[in-house]
Coordinates of C-alpha atoms and ligand atoms in Angstrom, one line a residue:
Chain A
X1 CA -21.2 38.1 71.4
X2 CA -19.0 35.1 71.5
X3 CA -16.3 37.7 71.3
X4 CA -16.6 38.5 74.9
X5 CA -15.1 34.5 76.2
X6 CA -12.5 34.7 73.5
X7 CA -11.4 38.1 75.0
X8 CA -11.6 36.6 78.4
X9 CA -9.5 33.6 77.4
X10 CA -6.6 35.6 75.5
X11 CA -5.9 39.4 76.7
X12 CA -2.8 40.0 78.1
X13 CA -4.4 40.1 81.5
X14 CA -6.0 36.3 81.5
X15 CA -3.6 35.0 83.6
X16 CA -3.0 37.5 85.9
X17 CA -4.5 37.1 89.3
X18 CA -8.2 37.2 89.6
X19 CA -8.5 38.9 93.1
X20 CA -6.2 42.0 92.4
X21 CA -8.6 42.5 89.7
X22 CA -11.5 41.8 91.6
X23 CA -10.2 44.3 94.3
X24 CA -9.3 47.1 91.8
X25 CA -13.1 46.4 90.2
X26 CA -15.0 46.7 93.7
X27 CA -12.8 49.9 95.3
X28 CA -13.9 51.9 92.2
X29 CA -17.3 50.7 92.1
X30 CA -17.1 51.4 96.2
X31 CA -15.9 55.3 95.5
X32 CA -18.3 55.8 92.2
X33 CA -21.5 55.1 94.6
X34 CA -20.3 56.5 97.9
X35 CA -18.7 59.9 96.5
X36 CA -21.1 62.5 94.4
X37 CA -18.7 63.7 91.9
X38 CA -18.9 63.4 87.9
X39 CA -15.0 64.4 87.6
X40 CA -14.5 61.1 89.8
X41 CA -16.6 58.8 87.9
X42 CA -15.4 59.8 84.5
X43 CA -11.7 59.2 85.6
X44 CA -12.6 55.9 87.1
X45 CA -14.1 55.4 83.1
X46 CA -11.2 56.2 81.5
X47 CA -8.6 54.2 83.7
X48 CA -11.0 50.8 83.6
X49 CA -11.4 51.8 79.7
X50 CA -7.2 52.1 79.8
X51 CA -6.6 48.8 81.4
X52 CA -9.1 47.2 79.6
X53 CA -8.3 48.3 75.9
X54 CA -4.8 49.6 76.1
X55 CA -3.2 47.4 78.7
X56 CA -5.0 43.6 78.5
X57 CA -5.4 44.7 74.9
X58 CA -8.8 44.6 73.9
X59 CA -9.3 46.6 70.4
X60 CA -10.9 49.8 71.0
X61 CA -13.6 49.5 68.3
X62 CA -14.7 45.9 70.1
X63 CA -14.7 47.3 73.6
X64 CA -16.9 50.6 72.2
X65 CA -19.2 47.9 70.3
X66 CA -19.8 46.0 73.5
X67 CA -20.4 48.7 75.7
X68 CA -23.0 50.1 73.6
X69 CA -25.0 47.5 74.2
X70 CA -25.8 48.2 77.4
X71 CA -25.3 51.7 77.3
X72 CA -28.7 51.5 74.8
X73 CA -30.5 51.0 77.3
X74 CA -29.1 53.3 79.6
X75 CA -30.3 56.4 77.4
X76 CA -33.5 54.9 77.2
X77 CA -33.6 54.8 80.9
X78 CA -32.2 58.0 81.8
X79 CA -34.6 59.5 79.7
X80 CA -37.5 59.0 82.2
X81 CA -35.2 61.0 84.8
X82 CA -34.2 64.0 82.3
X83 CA -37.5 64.5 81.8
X84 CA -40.6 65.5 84.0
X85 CA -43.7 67.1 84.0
X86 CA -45.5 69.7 85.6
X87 CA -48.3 72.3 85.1
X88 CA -46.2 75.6 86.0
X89 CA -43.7 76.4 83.4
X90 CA -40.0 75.6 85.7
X91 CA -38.0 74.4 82.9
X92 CA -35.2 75.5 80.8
X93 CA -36.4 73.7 77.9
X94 CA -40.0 72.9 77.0
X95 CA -43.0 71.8 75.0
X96 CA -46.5 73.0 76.0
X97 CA -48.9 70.4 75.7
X98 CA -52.7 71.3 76.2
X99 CA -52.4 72.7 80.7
X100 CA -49.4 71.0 81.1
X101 CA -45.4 71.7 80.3
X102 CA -43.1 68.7 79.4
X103 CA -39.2 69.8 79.7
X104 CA -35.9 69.5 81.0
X105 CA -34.7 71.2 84.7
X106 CA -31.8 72.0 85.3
X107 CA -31.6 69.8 88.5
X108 CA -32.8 66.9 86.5
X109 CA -30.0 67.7 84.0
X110 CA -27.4 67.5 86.7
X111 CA -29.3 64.3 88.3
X112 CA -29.2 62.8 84.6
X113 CA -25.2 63.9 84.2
X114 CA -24.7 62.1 87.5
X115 CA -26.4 59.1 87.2
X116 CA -25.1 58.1 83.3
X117 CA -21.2 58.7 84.6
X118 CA -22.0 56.5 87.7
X119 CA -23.5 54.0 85.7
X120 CA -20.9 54.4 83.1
X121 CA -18.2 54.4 85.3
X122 CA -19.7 51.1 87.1
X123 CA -19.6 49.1 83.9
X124 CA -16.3 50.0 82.6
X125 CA -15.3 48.8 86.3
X126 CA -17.3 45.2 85.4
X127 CA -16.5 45.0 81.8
X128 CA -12.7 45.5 82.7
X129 CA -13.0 42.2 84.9
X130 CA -15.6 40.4 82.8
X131 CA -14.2 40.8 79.3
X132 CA -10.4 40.5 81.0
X133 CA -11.1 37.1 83.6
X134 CA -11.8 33.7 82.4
X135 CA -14.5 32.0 83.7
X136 CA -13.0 29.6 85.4
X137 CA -10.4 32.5 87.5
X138 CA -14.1 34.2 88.4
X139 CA -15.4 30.9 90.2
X140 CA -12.0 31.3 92.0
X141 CA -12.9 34.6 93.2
X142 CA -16.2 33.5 94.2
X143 CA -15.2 30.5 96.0
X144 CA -13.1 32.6 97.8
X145 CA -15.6 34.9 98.6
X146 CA -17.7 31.6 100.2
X147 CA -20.5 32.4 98.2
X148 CA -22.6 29.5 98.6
X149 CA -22.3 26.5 96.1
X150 CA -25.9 26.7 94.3
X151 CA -24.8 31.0 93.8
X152 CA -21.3 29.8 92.4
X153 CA -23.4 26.9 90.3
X154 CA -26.0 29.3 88.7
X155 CA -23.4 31.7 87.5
X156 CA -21.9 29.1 85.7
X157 CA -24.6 28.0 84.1
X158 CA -26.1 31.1 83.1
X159 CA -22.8 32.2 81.6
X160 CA -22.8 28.9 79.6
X161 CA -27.0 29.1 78.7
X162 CA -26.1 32.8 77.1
X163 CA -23.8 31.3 74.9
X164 CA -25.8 28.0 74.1
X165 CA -28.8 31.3 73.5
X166 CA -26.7 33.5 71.1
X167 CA -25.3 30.4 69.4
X168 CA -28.7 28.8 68.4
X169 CA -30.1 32.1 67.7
X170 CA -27.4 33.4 65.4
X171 CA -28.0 29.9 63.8
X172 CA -31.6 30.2 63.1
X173 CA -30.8 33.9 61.7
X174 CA -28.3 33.0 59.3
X175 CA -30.5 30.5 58.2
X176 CA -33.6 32.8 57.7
X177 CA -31.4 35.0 56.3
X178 CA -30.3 32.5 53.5
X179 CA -33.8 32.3 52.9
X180 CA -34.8 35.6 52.2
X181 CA -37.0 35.9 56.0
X182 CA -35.9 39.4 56.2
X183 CA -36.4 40.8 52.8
X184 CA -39.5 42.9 54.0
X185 CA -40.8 43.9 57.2
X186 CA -43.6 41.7 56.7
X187 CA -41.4 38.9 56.4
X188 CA -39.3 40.3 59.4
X189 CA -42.3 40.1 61.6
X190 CA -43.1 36.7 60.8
X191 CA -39.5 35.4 60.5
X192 CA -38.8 36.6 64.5
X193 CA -41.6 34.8 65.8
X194 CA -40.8 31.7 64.1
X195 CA -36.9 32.1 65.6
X196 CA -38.4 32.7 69.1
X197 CA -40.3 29.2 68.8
X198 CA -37.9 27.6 67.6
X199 CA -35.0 29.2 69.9
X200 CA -37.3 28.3 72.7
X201 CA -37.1 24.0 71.5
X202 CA -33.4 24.2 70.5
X203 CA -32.4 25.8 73.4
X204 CA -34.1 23.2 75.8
X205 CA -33.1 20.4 73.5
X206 CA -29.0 22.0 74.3
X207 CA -29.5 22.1 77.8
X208 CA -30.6 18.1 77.8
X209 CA -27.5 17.8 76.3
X210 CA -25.2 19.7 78.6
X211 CA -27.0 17.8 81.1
X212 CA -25.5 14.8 79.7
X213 CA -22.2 15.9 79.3
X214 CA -22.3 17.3 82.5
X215 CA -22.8 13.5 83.5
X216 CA -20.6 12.3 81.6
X217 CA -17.4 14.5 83.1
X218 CA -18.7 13.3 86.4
X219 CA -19.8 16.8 87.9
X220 CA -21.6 16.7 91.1
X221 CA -23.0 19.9 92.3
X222 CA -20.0 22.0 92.8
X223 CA -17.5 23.8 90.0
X224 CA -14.1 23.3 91.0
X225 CA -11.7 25.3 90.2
X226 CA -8.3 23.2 90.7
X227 CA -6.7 25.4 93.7
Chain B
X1 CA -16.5 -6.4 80.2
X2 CA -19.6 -5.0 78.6
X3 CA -22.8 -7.2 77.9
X4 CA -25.8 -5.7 76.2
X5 CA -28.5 -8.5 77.3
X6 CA -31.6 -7.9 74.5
X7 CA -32.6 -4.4 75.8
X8 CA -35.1 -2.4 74.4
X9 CA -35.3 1.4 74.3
X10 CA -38.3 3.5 73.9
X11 CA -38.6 7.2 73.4
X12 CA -40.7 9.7 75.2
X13 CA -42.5 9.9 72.2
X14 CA -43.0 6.6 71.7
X15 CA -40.4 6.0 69.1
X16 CA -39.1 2.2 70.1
X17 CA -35.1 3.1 69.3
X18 CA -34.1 -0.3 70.3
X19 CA -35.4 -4.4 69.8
X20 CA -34.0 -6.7 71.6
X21 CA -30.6 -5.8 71.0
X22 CA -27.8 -7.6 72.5
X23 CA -24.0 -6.9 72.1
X24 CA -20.9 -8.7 73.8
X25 CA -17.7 -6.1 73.8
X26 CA -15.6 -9.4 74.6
X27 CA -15.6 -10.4 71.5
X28 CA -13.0 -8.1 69.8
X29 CA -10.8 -5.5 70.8
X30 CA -12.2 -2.5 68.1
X31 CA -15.8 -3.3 67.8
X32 CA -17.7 -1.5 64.9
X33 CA -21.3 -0.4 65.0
X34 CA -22.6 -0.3 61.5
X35 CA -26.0 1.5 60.5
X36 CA -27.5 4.6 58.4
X37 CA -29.0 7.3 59.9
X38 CA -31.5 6.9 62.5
X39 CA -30.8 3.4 62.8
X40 CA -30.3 3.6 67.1
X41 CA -26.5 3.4 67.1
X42 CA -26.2 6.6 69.6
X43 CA -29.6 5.4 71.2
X44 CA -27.6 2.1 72.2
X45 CA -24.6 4.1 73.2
X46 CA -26.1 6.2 75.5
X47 CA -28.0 3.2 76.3
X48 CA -24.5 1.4 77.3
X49 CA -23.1 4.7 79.4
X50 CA -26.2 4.5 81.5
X51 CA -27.8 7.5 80.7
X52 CA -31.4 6.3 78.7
X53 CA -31.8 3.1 81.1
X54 CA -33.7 0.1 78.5
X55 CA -37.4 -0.6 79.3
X56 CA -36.3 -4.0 78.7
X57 CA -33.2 -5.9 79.2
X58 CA -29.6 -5.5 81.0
X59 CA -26.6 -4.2 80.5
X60 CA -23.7 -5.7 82.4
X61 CA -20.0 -4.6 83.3
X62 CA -18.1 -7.7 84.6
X63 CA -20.8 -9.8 85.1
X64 CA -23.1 -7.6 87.3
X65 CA -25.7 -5.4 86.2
X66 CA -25.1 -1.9 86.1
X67 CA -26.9 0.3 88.9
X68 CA -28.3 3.3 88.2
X69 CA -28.5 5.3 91.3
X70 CA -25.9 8.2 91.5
X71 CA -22.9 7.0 92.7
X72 CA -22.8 3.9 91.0
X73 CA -23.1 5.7 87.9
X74 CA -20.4 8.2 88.8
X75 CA -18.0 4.9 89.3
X76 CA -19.3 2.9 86.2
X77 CA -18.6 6.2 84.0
X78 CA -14.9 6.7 85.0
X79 CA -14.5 3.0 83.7
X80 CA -16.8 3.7 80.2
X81 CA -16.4 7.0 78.8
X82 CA -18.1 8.4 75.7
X83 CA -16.5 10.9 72.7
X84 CA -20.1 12.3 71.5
X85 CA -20.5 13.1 67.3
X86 CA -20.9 16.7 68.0
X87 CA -17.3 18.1 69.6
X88 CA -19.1 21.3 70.4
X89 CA -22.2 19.7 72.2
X90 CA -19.1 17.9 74.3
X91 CA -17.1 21.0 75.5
X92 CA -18.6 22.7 78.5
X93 CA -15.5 25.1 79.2
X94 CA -14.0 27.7 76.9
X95 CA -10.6 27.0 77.5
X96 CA -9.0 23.6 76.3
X97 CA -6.7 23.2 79.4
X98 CA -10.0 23.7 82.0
X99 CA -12.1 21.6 79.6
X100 CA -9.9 19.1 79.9
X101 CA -8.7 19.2 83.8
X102 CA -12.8 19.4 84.6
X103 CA -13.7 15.4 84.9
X104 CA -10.2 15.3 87.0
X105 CA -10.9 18.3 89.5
X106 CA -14.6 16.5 90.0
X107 CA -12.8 13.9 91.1
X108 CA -10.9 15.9 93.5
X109 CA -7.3 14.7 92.1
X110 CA -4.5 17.1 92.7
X111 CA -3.6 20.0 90.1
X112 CA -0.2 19.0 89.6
X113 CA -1.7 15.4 88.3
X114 CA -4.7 17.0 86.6
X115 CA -1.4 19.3 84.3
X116 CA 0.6 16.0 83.4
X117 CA -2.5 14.0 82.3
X118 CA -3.7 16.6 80.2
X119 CA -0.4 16.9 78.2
X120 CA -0.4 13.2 78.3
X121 CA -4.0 13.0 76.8
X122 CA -3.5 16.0 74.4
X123 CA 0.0 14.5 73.5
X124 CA -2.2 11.2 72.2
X125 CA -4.1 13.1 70.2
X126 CA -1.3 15.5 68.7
X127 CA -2.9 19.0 69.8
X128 CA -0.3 20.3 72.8
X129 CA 0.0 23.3 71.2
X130 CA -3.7 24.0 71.9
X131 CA -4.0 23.7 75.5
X132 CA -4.3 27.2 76.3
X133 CA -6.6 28.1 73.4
X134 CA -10.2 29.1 73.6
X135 CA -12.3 25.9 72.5
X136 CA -14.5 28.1 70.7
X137 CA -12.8 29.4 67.6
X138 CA -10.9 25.7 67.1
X139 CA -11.7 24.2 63.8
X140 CA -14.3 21.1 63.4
X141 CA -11.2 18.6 63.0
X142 CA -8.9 20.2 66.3
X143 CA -12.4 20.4 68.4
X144 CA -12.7 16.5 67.7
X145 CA -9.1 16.2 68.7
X146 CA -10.3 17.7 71.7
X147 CA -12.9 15.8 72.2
X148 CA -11.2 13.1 72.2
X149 CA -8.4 13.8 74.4
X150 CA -11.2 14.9 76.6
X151 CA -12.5 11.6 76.9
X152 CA -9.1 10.2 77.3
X153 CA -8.3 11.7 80.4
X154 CA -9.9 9.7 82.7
X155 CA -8.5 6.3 81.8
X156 CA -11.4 4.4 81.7
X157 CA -11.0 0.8 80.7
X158 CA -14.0 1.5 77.4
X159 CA -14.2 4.0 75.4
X160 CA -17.5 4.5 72.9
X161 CA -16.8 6.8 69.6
X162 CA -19.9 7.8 68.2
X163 CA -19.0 8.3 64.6
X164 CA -15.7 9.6 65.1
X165 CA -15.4 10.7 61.3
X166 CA -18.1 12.5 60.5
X167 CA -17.3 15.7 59.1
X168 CA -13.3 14.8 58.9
X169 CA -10.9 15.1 56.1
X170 CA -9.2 11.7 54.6
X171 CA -5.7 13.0 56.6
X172 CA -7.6 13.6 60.0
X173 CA -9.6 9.9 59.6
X174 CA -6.9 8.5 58.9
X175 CA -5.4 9.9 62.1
X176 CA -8.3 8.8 64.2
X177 CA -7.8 5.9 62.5
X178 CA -4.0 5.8 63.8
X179 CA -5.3 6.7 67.6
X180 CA -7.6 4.2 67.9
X181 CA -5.1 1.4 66.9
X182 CA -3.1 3.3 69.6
X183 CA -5.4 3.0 72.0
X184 CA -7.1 -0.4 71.4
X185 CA -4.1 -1.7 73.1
X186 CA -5.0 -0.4 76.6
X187 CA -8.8 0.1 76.0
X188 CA -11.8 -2.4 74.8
X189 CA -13.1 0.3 72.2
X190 CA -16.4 0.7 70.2
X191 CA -16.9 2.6 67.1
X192 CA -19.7 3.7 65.1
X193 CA -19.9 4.8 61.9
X194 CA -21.4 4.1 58.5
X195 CA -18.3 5.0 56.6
X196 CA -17.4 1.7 55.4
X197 CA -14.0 1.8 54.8
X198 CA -12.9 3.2 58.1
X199 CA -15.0 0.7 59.9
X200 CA -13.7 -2.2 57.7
X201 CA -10.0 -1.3 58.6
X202 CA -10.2 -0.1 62.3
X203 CA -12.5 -2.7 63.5
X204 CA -11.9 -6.4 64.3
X205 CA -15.4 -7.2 65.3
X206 CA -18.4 -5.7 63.5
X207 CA -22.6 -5.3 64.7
X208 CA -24.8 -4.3 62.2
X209 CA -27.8 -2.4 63.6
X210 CA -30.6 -1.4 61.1
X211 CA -34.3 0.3 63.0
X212 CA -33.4 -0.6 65.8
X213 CA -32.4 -4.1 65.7
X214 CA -29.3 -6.2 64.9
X215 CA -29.0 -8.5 62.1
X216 CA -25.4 -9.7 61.8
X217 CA -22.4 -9.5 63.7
X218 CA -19.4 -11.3 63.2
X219 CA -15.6 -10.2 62.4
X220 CA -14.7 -7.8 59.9
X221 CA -13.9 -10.2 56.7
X222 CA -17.0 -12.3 56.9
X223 CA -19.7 -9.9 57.6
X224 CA -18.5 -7.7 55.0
X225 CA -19.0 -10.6 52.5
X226 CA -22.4 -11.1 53.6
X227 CA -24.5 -9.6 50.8
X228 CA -27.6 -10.0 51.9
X229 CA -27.2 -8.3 55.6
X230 CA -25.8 -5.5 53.9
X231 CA -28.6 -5.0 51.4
X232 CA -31.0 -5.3 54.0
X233 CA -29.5 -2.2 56.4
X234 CA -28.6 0.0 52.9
X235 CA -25.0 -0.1 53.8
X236 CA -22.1 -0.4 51.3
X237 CA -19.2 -2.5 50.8
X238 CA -15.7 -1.2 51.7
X239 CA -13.7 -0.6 48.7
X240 CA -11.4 -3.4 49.4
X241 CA -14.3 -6.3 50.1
X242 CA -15.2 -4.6 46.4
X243 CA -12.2 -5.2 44.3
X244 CA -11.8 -8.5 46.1
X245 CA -14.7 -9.6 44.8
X246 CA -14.8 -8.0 41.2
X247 CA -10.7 -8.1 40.4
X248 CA -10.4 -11.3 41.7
X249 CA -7.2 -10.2 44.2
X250 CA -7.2 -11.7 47.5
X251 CA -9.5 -10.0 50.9
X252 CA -6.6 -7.2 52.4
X253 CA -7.5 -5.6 55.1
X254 CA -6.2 -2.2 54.9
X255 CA -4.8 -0.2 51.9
X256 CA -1.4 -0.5 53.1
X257 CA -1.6 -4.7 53.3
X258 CA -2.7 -4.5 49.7
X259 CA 0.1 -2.1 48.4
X260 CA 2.7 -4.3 49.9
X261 CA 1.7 -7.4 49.0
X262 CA 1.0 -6.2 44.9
X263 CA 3.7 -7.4 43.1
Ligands
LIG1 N1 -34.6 12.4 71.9 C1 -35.3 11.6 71.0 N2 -36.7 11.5 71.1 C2 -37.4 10.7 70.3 N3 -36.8 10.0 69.3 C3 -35.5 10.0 69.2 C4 -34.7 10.8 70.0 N4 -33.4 10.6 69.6 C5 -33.4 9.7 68.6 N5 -34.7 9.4 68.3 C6 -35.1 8.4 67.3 O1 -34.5 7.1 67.6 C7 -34.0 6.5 66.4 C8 -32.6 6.2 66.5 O2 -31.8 7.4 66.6 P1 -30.3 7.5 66.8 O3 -29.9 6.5 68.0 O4 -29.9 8.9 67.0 O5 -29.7 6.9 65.5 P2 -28.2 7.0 64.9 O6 -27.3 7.5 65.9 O7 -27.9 5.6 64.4 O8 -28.3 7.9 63.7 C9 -34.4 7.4 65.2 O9 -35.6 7.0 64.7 C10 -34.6 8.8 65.9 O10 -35.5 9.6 65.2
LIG2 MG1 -26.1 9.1 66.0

């Protein structure tokens, strides 16, 4: 996951300026949820994808591999939509269970269709600015923007606590790992709640830490960005 | 300067870190901090930067105790800066120039300035070519370089190495070694360590903490000689304090001195 801020720091596109970006990223994400139409949000897809792989040059099979992260649970989700319920048989596909017929409509089809491009389309729009901006040309933007300091501060951190998170954990893992933790699903089991505890300690024992260096590099409430 | 005045530190959990411990940075210009593990030498740093304040005792900077309201602390730390053991605990941004520039832009000191003392700082500690990398995938030895030249930037007038070696190859120590003879000429510095031979060259004072407490001090050549302080904190001798004693050759003071000087 660390792979994300190394992208951010070295495509082609780090340096370039942050607002044009941010512009290009909120027009598309303004037309994907004003205007109704899947031809729109696909192309809006494929040119964030374009920009993103092809011309900040982000390898195709990394960008895919991050996306489907999220788009897991996006098929989970849209699942609840696709399908419905009802006691009169209205669907083009479905399973009779006991009085009552689980299926697919068609307009639910449609509404499914539509919502996974919009969605779709939305997150190549943010993953083209996320995995192409460096953090520190983001807090420019939001400065900008006057979002208030404490907002501006939050982000920061919470950018910084998921990788002090994913660091720790991938640490404990490899560890358990080494040790055989998950040679069996027994072991599995128990080896994940004993990385959740101890995520949960090392993770608070990091943030005392960043507290300190925080200290040390004389911050005071407010992220500048040097502009 | 710095005075510790016999301060004591306690843990949360009741762990007493410190006893009566008193150290006077005036008394050499490199000042080593000897102990093993545990022994409360990064207790007694963070102890001198003012962020664990001693249940007992005082720490002084010219003279006047050190406050420890907010804004006394912000001044007193652009004065005493701290490179931490861990360089990835010390990096908060993922880009070396930003990490770098992020003390100066706190301080509200103008861009152009911020660029020409981070080339200065990273040209101290021989890493230019990294300013625009991402501080992530660096190696161990080029994050510590970082780290440093982190710590550099500010131009404080004492600067606190907490075991600067650990985890370094012979060529990188010997370059810390290098920058800290660089530096001791503009900078009181303290060093800790328990590598022996590093502390034995680089330093011209030495403390020797054991649980917690100090039970010699004194400059380099005696306190290495000093059997029986050294016993009592598990510590070795340096290599050349060694073959002065068992080859009967005179006490040199770094391996260079003694090369010279052998025929
Ligand atoms: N956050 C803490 N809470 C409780 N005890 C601590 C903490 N940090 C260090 N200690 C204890 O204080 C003593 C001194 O530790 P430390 O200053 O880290 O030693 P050194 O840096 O010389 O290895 C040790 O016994 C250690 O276990
Ligand atoms: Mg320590």
């Amino acid at each position: 996951m660390l792979i994300i801020d190394k992208y951010a720091y070295s495509n082609r596109l780090a340096d370039s300026d942050p607002f044009l970006k941010f512009i290009v990223v909120v027009i598309a994400l303004a037309i994907t949820t004003t205007i109704r139409s899947i031809y729109i949000n696909i192309m809006i897809f494929a040119m964030m994808s374009f920009m993103t792989t092809k011309v900040a040059g982000i390898p195709l099979d990394k960008y895919f591999r991050i996306l489907s992260i999220p788009m897991g649970f996006l098929l989970i989700s849209t699942i609840t939509i696709l399908v419905s319920v009802s006691k009169i048989d209205i669907f083009v596909y479905s399973i009779n269970m006991f009085d009552y017929y689980i299926g697919i409509t068609i307009s639910s089809m449609e509404e499914s269709i539509y919502i996974v491009t919009r969605v779709v389309a939305s997150m190549g729009a943010a993953f083209f600015l996320g995995l192409t901006t460096p953090l520190n040309n983001l807090v420019k933007v939001f400065r900008k923007l006057h979002l208030p300091k404490s907002i501006i501060e939050l982000i920061v951190l919470i950018y910084r606590s998921i990788f002090i998170f994913l660091e720790e954990a991938q640490e404990i893992h490899t560890g358990q790992e080494l040790k055989f933790g998950y040679s069996n699903f027994k072991n599995s089991l128990r080896s994940t709640g004993l990385l959740l505890r101890s995520l949960f300690l090392r993770v608070l024992l990091r943030y005392k830490e960043m507290v300190i260096i925080l200290e040390c590099k004389l911050y005071d409430g407010e992220f500048k960005t040097g502009d | 300067m710095i005075k510790v005045e016999s301060i004591d530190y306690k843990y949360e959990d009741g762990t007493l870190a410190l006893k009566n411990v008193s150290i006077d940075l005036d008394k050499g210009k490199v000042i080593g901090l000897i102990g093993g593990n545990g022994s409360g030498k990064s207790t007694l740093f963070l102890n001198i930067l003012g962020i664990l304040k001693p249940s007992k005792g005082k720490i002084k900077y010219n003279n006047e105790p050190i406050k420890y309201d907010k804004k006394s602390l912000r001044d007193y730390r652009q004065k005493v800066t701290m490179v931490f053991q861990d360089p990835d605990k010390q990096l908060f941004y993922s880009k070396v120039y930003d990490d770098m520039a992020f003390p100066l832009r706190n301080l509200d000191i103008a861009e152009d300035e911020i660029k020409e003392k981070v080339n200065a700082s990273l040209a101290e500690v021989k890493a230019l070519d990294l300013i625009e990398k991402p501080t992530h995938f660096l190696s161990y030895g080029q994050k510590k370089r970082i780290s440093i030249g982190g710590a550099l930037i500010m131009d404080s007038k004492v600067l606190l190495l907490d075991e600067p070696t650990s985890g370094l190859d012979p060529a990188m120590s010997k370059e810390v070694k290098s920058i800290i003879k660089n530096l001791s000429q503009e900078k009181r510095i303290v060093v800790s360590s328990h590598d022996m031979d590093f502390i034995y060259e680089a330093c011209d004072y030495i403390y020797i903490i054991s649980k917690g407490e100090i039970l010699g001090e004194g400059v380099a050549e005696d306190v290495f000689l000093d059997k029986d302080i050294l016993e009592k904190s598990g510590l070795e001798k340096p290599w050349l304090v060694k073959i002065h004693e068992n080859l009967n050759l005179p006490l040199y003071k770094s391996e260079s001195e003694l090369l010279e000087n052998r025929d």
